[in-house]
Tab-separated table of C-alpha atoms in Angstrom:
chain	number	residue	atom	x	y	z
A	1	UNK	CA	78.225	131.431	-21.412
A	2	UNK	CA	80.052	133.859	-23.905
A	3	UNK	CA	80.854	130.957	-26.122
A	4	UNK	CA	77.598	128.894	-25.485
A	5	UNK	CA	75.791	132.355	-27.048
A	6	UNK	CA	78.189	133.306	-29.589
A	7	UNK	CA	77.649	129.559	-31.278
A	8	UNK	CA	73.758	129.433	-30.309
A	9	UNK	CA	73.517	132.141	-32.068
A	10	UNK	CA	75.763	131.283	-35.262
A	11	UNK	CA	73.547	128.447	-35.625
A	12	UNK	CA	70.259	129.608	-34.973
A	13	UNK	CA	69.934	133.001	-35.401
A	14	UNK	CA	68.430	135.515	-32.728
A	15	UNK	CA	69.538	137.929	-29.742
A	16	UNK	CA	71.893	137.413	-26.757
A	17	UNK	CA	69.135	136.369	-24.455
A	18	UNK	CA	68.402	133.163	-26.898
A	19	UNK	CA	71.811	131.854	-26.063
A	20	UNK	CA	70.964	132.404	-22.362
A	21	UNK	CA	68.458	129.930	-22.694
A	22	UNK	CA	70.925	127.620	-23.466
A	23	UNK	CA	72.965	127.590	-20.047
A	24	UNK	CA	70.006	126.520	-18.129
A	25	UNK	CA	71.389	122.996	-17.472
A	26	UNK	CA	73.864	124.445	-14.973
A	27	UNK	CA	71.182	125.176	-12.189
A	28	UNK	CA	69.701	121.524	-12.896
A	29	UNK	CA	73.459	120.832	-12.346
A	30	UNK	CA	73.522	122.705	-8.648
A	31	UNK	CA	70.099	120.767	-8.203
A	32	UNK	CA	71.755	117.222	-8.868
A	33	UNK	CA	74.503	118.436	-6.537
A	34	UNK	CA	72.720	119.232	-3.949
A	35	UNK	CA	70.601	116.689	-3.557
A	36	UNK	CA	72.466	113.641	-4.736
A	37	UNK	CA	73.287	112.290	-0.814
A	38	UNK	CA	69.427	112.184	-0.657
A	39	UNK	CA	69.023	110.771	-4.057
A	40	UNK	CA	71.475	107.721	-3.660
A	41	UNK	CA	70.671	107.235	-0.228
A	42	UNK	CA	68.927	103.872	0.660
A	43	UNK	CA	65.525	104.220	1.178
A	44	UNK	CA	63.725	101.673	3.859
A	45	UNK	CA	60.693	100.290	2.934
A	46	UNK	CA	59.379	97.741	5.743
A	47	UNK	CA	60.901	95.408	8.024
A	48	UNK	CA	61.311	94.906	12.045
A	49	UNK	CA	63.595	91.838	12.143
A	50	UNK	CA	65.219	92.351	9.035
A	51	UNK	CA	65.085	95.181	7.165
A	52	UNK	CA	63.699	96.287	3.723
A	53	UNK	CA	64.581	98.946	1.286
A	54	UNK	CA	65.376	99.750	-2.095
A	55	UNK	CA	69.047	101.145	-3.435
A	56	UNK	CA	69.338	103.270	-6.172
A	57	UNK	CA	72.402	101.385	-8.830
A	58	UNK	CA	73.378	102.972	-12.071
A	59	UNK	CA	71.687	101.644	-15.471
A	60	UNK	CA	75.092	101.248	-16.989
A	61	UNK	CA	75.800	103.456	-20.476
A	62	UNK	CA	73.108	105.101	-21.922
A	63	UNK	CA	73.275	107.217	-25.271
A	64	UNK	CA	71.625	110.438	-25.813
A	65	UNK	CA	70.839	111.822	-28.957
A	66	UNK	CA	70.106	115.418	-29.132
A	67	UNK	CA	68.221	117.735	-31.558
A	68	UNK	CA	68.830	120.549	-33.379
A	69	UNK	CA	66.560	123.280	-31.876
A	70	UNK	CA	68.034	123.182	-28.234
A	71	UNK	CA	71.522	122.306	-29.060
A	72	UNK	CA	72.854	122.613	-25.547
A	73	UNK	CA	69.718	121.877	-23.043
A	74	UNK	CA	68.024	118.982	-24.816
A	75	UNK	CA	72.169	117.341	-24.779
A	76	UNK	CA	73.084	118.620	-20.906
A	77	UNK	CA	69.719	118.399	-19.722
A	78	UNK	CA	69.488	114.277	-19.685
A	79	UNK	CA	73.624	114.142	-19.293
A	80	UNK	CA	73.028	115.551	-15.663
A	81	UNK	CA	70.481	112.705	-14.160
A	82	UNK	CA	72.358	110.530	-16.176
A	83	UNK	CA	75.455	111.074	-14.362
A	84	UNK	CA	73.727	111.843	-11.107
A	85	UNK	CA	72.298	108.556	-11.186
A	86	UNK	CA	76.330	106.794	-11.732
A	87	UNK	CA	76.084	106.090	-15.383
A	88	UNK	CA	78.959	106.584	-18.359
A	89	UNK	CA	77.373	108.243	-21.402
A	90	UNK	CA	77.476	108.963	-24.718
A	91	UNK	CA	76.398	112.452	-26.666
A	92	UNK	CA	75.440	112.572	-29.870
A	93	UNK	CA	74.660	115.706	-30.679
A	94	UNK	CA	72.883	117.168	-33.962
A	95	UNK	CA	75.000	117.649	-37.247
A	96	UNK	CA	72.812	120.645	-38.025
A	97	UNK	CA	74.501	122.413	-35.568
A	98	UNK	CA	77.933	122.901	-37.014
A	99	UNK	CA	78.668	125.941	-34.008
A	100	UNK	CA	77.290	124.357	-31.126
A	101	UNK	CA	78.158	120.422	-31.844
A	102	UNK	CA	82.004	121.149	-31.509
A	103	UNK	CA	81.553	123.527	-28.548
A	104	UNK	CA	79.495	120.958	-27.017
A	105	UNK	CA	82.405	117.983	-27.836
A	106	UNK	CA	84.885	120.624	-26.691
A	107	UNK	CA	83.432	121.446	-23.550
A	108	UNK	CA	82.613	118.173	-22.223
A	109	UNK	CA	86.105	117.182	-23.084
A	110	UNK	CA	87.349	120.178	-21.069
A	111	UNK	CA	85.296	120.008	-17.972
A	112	UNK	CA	84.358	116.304	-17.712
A	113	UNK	CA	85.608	112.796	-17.258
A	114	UNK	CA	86.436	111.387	-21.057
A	115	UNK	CA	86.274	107.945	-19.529
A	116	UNK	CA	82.935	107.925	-18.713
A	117	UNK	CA	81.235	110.626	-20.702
A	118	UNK	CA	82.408	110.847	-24.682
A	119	UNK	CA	80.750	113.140	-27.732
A	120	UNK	CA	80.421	110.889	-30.970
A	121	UNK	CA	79.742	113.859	-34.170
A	122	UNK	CA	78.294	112.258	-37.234
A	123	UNK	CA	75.087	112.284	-39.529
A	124	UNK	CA	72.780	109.667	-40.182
A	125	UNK	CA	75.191	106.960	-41.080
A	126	UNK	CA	77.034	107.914	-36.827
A	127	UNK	CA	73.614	107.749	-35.787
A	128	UNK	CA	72.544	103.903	-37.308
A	129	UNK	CA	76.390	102.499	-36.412
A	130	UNK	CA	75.604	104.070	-32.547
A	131	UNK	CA	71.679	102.458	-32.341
A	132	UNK	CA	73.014	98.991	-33.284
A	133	UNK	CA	74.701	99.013	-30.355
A	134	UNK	CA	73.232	97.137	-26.968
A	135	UNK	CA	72.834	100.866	-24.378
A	136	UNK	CA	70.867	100.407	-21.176
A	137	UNK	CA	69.248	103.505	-21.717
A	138	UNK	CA	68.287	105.742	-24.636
A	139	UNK	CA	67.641	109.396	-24.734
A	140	UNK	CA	66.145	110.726	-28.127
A	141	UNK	CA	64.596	114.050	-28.969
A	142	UNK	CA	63.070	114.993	-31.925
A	143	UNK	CA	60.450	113.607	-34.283
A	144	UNK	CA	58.083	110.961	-33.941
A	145	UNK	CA	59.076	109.196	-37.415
A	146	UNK	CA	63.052	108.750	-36.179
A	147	UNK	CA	61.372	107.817	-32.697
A	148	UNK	CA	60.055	104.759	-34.397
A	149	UNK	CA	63.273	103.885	-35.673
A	150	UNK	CA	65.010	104.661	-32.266
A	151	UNK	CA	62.405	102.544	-30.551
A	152	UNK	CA	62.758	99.730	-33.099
A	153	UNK	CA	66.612	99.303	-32.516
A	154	UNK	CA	65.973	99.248	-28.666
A	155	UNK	CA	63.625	96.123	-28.772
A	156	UNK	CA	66.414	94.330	-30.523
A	157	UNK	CA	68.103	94.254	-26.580
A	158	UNK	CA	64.852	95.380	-24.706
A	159	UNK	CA	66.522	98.923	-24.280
A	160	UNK	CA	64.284	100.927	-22.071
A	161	UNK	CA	63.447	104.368	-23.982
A	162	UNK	CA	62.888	107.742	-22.898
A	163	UNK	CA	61.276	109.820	-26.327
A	164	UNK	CA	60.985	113.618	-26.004
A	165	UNK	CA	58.802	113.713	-29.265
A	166	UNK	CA	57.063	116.849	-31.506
A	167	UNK	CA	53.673	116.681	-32.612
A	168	UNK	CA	50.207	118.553	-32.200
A	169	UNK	CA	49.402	120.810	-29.270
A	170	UNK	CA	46.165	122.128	-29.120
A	171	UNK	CA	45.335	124.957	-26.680
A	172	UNK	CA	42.186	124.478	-25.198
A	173	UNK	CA	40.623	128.460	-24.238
A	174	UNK	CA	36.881	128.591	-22.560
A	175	UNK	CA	34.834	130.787	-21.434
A	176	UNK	CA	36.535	132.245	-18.183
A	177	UNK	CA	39.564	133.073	-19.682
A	178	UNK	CA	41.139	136.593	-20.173
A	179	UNK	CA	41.672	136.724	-23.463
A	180	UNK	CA	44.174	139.688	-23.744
A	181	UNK	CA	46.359	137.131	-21.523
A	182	UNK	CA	45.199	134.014	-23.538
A	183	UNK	CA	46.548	135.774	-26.837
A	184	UNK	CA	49.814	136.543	-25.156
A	185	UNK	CA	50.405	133.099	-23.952
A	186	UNK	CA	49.398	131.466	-26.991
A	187	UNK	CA	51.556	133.913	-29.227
A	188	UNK	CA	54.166	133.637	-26.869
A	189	UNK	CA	54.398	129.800	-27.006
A	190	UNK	CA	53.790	129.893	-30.711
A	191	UNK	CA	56.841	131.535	-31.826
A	192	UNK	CA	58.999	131.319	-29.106
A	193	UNK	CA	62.239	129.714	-31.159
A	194	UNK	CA	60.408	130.688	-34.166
A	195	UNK	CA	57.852	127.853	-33.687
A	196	UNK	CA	60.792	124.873	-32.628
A	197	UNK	CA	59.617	123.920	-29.848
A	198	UNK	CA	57.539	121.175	-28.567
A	199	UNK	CA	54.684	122.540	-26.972
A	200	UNK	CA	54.367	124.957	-29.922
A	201	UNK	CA	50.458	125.315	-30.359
A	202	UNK	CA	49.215	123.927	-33.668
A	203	UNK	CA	45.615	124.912	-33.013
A	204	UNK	CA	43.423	126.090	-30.618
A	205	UNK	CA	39.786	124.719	-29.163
């Protein structure tokens, strides 16, 4: 976690506990471990005679393309289910990270299977070459205006989608709240990564 800090931190600024929040995807790892008997079990539906159920089967490759804001949990973070659920995958992490994307290349070339799970650095140009090609899922994060051109190159194959996407969050506050807590929340959520995050408040009701 020394190293996951030390480039959080290069990149983004801020204290120690910042580049905490980046090592996060290694409980949702012990949660994929233990629970993936249950997870991949067969699960019977119906049936006396013969019997009914449905089996969980990999998708096949999907790409992931992380932001800049949570270097290391918005890249891990879908990589676990991913593999969890038998699939090879591709990382492309942000190229506004220049700390975190080679740690991130580095480490999943250290402590995971290259065959199946590979880091691809670039910019935009990396980004465009890896969209044209046919994924059976996609993993994007980040705003809505690239989503659009994300979604756009899955329809050419029918690419199902999963968008993590920024935009307005309005806090809603009535009359039964505390407000000494409300304030606390709302600042908290307001500048917690200085404001880079997605639920972010933008206004409040």
């Amino acid at each position: 976690h020394e190293a996951v800090t030390d480039a959080t931190r290069k990149d983004l600024g801020g204290g120690k506990l910042r580049g905490l929040g980046e090592v996060s995807p290694g409980a949702a790892a012990d949660q994929a471990l233990a629970n993936l008997d249950d997870w991949t079990d067969e699960k019977w539906v119906s049936g006396w005679i013969s019997r009914c159920y449905t089996r969980p089967e990999p998708k096949g490759v999907v790409l992931i393309i992380a932001p800049w804001n949570f270097p290391f949990n918005l890249a891990l973070m879908p990589l676990i289910p991913a593999i969890a659920a038998g699939n090879c995958v591709i990382i492309k992490p942000s190229d506004m990270n220049p700390a975190c994307s080679p740690l991130i290349q580095a480490l999943v070339e250290k402590y995971l299977d290259n065959e199946c799970i590979k880091v691809i650095q670039g910019k935009r140009d990396e980004t465009t070459a890896l969209l044209q090609q046919r994924w059976d899922h996609i993993f994007y994060t980040g705003n809505g205006l690239v989503g659009k051109i994300v979604l756009n190159a899955a329809a050419e194959y029918l690419t199902p989608v999963t968008l993590e996407l920024g935009g307005k969050s309005p806090v809603i506050i009535d009359e039964t709240a505390q407000m000494d807590t409300a304030c606390e929340r709302v600042s908290l959520y307001k500048w917690m990564n200085c404001g880079q995050i997605c639920v972010a408040p933008d206004y409040v009701l």
